[in-house]
mmCIF file with all atom_site columns, C-alpha atoms in Angstrom:
data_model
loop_
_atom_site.group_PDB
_atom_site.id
_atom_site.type_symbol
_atom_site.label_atom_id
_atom_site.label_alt_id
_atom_site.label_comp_id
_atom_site.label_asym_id
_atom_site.label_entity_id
_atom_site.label_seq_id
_atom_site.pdbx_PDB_ins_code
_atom_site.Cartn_x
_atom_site.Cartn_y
_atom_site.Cartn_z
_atom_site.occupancy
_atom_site.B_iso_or_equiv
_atom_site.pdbx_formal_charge
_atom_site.auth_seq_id
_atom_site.auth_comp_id
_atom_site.auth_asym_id
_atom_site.auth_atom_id
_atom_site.pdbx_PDB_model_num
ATOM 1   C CA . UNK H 1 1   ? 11.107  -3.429  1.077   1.00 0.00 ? 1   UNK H CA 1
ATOM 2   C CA . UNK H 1 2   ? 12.351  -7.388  1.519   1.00 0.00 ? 2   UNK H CA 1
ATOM 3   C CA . UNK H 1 3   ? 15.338  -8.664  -0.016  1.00 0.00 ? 3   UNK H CA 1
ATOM 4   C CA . UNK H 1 4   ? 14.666  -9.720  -3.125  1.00 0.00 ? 4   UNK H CA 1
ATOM 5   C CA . UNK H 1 5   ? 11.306  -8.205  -3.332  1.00 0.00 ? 5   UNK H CA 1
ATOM 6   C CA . UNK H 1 6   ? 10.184  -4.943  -4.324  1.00 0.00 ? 6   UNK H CA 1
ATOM 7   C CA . UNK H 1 7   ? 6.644   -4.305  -2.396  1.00 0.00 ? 7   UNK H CA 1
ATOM 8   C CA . UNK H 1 8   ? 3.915   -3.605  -5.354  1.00 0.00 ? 8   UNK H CA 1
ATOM 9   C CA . UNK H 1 9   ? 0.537   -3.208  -3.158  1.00 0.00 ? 9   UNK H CA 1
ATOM 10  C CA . UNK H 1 10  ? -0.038  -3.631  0.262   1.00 0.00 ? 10  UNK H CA 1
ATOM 11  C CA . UNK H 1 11  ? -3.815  -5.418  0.547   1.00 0.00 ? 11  UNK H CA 1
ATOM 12  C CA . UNK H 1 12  ? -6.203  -4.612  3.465   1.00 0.00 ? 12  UNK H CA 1
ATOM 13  C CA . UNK H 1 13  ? -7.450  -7.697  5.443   1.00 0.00 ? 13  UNK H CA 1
ATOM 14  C CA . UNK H 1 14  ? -10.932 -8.094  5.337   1.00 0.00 ? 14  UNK H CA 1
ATOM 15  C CA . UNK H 1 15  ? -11.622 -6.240  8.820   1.00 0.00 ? 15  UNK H CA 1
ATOM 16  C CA . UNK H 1 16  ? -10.104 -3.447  7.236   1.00 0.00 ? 16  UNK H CA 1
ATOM 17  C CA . UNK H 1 17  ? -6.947  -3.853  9.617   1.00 0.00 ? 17  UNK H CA 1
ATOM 18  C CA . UNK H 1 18  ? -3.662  -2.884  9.128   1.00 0.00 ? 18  UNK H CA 1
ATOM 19  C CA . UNK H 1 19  ? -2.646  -3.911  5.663   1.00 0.00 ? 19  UNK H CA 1
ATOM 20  C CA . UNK H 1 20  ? -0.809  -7.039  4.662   1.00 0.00 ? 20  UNK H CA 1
ATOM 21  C CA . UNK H 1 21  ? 2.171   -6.947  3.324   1.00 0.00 ? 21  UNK H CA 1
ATOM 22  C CA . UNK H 1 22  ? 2.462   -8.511  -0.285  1.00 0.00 ? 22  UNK H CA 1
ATOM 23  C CA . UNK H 1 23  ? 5.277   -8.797  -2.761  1.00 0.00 ? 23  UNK H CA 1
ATOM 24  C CA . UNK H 1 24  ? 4.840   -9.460  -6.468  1.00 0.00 ? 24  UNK H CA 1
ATOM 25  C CA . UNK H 1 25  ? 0.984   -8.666  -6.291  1.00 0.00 ? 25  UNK H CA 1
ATOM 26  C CA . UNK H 1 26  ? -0.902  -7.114  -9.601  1.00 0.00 ? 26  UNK H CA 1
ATOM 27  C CA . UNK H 1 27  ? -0.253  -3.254  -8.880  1.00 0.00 ? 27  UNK H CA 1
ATOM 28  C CA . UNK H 1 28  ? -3.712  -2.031  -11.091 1.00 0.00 ? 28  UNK H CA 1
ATOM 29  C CA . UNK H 1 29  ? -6.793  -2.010  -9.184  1.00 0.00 ? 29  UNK H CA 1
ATOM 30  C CA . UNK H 1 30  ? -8.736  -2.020  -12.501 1.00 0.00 ? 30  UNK H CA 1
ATOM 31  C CA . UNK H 1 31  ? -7.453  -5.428  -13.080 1.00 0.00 ? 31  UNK H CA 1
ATOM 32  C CA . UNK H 1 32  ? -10.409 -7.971  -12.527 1.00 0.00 ? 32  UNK H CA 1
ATOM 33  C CA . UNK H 1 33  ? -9.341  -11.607 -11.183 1.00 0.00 ? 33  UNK H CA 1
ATOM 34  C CA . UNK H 1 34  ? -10.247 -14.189 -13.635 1.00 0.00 ? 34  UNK H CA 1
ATOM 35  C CA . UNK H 1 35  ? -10.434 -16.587 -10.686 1.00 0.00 ? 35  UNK H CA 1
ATOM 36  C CA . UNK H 1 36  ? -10.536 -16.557 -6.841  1.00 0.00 ? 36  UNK H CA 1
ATOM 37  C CA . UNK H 1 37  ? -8.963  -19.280 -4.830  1.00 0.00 ? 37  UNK H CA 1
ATOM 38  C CA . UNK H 1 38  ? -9.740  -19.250 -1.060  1.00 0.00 ? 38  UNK H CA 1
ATOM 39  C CA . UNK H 1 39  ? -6.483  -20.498 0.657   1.00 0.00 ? 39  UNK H CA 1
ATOM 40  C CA . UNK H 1 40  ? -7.111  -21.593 4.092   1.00 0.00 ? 40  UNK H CA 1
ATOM 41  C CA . UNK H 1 41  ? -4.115  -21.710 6.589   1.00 0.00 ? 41  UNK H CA 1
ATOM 42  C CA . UNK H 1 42  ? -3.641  -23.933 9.567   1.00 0.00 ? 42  UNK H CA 1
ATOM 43  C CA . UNK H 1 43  ? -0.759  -25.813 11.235  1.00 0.00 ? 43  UNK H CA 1
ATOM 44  C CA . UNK H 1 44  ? 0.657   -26.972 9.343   1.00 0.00 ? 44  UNK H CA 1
ATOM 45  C CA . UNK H 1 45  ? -1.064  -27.020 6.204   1.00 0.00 ? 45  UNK H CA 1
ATOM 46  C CA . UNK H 1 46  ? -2.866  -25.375 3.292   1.00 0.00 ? 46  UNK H CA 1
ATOM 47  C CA . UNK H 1 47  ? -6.413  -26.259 1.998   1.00 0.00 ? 47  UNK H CA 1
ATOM 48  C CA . UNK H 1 48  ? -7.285  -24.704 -1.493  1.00 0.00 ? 48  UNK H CA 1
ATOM 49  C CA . UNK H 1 49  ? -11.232 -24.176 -2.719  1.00 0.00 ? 49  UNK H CA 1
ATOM 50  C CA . UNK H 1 50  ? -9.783  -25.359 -5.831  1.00 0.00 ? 50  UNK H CA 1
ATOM 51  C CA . UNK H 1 51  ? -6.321  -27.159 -7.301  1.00 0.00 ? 51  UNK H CA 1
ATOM 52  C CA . UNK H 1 52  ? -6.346  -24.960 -10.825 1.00 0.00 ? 52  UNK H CA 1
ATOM 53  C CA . UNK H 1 53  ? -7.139  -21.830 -11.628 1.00 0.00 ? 53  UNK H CA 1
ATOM 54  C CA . UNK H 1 54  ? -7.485  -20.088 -15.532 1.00 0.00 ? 54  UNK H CA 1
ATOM 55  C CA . UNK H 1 55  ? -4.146  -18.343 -16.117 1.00 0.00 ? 55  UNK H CA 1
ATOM 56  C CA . UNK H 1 56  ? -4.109  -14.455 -15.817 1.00 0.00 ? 56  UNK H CA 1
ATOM 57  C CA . UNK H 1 57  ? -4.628  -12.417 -12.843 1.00 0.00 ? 57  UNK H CA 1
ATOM 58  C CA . UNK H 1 58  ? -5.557  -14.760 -9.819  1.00 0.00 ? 58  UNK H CA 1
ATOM 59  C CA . UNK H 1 59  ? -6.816  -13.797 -6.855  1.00 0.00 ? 59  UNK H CA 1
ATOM 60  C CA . UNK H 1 60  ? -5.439  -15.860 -3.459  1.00 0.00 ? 60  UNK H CA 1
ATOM 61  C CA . UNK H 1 61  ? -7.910  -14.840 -0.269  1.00 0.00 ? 61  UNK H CA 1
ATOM 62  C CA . UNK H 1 62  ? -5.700  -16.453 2.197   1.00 0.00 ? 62  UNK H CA 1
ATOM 63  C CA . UNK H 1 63  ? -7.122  -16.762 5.401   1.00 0.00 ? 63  UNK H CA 1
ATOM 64  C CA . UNK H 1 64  ? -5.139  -17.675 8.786   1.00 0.00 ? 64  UNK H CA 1
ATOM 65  C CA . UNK H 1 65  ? -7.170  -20.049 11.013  1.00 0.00 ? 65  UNK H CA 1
ATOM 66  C CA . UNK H 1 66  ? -4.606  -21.448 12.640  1.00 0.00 ? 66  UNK H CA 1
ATOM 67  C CA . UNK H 1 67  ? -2.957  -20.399 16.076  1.00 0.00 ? 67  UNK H CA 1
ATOM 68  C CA . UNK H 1 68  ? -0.212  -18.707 14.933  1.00 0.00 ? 68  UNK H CA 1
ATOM 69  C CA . UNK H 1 69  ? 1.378   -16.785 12.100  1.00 0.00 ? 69  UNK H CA 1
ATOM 70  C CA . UNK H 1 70  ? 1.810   -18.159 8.499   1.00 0.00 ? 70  UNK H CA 1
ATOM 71  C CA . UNK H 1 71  ? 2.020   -16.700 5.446   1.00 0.00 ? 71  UNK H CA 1
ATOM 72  C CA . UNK H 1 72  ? 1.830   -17.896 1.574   1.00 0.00 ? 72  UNK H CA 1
ATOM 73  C CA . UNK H 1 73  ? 4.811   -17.975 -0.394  1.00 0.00 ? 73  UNK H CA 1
ATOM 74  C CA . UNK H 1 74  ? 3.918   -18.693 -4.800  1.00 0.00 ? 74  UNK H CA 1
ATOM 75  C CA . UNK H 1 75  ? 6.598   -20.393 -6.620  1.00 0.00 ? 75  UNK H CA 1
ATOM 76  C CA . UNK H 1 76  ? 6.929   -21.562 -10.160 1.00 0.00 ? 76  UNK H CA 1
ATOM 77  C CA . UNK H 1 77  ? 8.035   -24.901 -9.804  1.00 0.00 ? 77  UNK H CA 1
ATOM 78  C CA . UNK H 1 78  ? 7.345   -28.435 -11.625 1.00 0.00 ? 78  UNK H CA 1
ATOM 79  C CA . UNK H 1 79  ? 8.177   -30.180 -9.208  1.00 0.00 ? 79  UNK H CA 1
ATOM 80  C CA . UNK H 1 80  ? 7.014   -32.144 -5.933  1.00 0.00 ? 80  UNK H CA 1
ATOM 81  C CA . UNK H 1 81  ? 6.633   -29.072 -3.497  1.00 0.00 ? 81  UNK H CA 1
ATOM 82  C CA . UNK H 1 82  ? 7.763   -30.540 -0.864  1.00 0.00 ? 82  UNK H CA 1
ATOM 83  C CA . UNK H 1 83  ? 10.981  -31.611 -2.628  1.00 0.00 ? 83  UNK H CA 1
ATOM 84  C CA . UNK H 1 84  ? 12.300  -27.946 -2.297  1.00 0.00 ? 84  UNK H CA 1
ATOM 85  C CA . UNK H 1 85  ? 15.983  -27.697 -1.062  1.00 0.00 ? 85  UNK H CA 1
ATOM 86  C CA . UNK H 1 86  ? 15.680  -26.792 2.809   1.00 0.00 ? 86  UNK H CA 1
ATOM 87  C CA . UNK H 1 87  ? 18.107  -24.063 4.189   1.00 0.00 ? 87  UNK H CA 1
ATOM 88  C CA . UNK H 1 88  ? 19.918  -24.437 7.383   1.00 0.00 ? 88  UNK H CA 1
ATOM 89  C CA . UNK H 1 89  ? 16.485  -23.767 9.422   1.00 0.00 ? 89  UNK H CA 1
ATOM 90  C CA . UNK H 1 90  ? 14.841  -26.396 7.429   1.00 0.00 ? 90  UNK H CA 1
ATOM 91  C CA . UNK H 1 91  ? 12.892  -23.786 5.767   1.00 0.00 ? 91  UNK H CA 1
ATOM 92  C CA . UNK H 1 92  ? 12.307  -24.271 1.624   1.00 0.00 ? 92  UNK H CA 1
ATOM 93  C CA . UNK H 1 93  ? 15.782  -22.474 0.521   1.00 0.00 ? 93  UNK H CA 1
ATOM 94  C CA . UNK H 1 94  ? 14.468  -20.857 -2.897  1.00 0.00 ? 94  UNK H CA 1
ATOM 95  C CA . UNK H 1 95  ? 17.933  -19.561 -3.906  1.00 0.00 ? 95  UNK H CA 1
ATOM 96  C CA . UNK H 1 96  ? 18.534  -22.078 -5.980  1.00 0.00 ? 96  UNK H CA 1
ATOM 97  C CA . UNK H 1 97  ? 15.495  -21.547 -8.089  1.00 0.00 ? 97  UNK H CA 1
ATOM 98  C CA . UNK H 1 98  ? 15.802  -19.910 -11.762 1.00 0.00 ? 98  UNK H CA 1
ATOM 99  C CA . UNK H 1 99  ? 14.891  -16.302 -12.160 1.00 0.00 ? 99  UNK H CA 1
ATOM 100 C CA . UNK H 1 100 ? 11.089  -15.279 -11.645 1.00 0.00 ? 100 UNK H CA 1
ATOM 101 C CA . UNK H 1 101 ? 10.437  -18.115 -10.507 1.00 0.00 ? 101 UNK H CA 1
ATOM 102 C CA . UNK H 1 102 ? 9.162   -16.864 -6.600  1.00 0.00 ? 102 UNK H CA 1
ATOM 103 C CA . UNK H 1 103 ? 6.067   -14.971 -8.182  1.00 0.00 ? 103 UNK H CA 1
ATOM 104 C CA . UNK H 1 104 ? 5.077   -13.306 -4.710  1.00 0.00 ? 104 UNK H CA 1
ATOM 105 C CA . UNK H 1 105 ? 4.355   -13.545 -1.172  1.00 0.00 ? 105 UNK H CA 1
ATOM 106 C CA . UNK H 1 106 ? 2.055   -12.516 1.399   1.00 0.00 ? 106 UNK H CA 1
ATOM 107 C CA . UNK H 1 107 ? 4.331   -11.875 4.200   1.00 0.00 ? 107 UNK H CA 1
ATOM 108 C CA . UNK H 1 108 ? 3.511   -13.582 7.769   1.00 0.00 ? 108 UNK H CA 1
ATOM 109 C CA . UNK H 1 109 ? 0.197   -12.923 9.348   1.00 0.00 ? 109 UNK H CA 1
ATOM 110 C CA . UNK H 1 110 ? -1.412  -13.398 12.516  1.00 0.00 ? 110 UNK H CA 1
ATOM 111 C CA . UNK H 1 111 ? -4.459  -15.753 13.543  1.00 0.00 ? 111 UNK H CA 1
ATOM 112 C CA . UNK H 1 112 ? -7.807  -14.225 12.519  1.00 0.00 ? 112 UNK H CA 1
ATOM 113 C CA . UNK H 1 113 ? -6.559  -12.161 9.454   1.00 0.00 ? 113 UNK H CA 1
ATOM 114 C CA . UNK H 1 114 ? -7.433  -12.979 6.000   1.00 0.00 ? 114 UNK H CA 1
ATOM 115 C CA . UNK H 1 115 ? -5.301  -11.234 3.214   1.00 0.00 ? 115 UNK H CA 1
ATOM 116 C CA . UNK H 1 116 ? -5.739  -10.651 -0.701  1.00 0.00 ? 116 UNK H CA 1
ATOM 117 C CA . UNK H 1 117 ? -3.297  -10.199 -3.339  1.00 0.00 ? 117 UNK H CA 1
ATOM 118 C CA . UNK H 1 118 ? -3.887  -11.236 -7.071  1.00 0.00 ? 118 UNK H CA 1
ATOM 119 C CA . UNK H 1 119 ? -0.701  -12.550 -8.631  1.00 0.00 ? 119 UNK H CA 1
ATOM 120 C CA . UNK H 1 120 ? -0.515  -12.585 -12.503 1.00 0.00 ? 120 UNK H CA 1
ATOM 121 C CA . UNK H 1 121 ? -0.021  -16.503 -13.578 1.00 0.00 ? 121 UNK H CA 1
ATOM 122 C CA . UNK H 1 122 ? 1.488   -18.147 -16.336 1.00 0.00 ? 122 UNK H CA 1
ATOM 123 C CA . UNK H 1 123 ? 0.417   -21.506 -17.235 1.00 0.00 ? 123 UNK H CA 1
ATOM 124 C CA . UNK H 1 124 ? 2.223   -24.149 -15.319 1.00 0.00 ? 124 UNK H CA 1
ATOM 125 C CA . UNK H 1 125 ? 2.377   -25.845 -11.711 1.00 0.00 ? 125 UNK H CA 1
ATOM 126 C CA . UNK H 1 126 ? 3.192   -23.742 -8.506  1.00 0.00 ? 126 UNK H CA 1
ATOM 127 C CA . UNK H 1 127 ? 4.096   -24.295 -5.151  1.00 0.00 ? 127 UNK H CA 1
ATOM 128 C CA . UNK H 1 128 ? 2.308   -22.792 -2.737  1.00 0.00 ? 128 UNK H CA 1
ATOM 129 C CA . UNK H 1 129 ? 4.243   -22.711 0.767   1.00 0.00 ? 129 UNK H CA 1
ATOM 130 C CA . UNK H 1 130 ? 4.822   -21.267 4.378   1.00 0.00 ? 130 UNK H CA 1
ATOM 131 C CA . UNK H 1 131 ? 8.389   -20.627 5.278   1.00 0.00 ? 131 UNK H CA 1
ATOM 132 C CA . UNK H 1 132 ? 7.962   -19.475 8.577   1.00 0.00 ? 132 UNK H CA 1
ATOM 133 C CA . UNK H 1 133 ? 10.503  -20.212 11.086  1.00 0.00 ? 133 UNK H CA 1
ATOM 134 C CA . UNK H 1 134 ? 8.778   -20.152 14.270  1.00 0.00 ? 134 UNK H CA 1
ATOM 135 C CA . UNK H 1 135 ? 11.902  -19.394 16.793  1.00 0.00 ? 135 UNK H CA 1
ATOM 136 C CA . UNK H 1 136 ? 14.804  -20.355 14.251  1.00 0.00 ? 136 UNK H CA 1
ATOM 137 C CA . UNK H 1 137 ? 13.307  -24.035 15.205  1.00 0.00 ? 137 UNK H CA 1
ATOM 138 C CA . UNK H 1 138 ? 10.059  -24.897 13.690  1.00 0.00 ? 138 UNK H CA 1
ATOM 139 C CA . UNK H 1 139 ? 9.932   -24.565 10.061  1.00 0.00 ? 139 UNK H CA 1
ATOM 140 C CA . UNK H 1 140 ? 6.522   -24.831 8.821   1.00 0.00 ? 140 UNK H CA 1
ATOM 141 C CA . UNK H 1 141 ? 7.577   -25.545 5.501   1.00 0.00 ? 141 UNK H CA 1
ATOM 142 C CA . UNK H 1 142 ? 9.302   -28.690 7.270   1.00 0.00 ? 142 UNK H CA 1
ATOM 143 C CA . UNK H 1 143 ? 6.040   -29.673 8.990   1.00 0.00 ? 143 UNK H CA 1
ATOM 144 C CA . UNK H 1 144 ? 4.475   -30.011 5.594   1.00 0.00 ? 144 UNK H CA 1
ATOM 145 C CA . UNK H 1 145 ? 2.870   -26.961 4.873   1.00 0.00 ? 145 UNK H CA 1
ATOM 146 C CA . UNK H 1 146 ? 3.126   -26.721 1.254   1.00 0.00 ? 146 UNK H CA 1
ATOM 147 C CA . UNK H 1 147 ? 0.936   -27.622 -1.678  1.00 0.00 ? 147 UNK H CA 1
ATOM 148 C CA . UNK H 1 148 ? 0.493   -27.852 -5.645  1.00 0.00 ? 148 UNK H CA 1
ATOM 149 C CA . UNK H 1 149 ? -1.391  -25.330 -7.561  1.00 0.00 ? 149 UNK H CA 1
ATOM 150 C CA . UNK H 1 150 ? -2.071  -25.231 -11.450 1.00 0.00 ? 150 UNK H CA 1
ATOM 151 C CA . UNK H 1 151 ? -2.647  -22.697 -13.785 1.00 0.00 ? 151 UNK H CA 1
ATOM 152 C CA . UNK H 1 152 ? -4.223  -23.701 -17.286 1.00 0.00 ? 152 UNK H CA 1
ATOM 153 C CA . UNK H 1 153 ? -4.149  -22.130 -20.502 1.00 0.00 ? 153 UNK H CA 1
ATOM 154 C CA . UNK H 1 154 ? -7.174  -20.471 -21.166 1.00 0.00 ? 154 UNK H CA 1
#
């Protein structure tokens, strides 16, 4: 378990390697997706096969293509994502942020990997955001790796 997360469902990346590790996911595998959004990661940024999505249970397939380990971070927030507060590390500092609003994460992983979770989403903007620290000195979110996401009313 994380602080401040309880771990729902480990997901299986698509080689069928060790699983990721993913807080705040949908815990019932009966639950179908009403939409998929491929989430490609890279340094240092984020490119989405779509900016919206149909609210309800929404599947991220986030895949790492980068060089080094990144991971997605989904935040209900109305703002400019990468107006977030940073913490000492220059990392987004979420702290601040009202109840509920960090939906769930898919915890750092390495090149190569691609991870699923399906997150249950309200209407509204998100953030979508890496806050890796590489070393305590090279925070990703810093670098710019962060983007909007919306989810409509269906």
């Amino acid at each position: 378990q994380h602080a401040g997360y309880d771990v729902l469902r480990p997901c299986v990346d698509d080689a069928g390697g060790p699983a990721c590790d993913v807080d705040g996911a949908v815990t019932d595998s009966a639950v179908e997706p009403v939409a998929t959004v491929d989430v490609t990661l890279s340094e240092f940024a984020f490119t989405l096969s779509r900016p919206s999505a149909p609210a309800g249970p929404v599947e991220l397939v986030a895949r790492n293509i980068g060089l080094i380990a990144h991971e997605v971070t989904v935040i209900r927030y109305e703002g400019d994502p990468g107006a977030l507060p940073r913490n000492p590390v220059g990392g987004a500092d979420t702290s601040g942020l009202p109840d509920g609003a960090e939906v769930g994460k898919i915890w750092s992983f390495d090149p190569d990997v691609t991870c699923r979770a399906t997150f249950d989403l309200a209407p509204g903007r998100y953030a979508l955001l890496c806050n890796v620290v590489d070393d305590g000195t090279n925070p990703h979110y810093g670098q710019g790796m962060h983007t909007a996401f919306e989810v409509v009313a269906g």
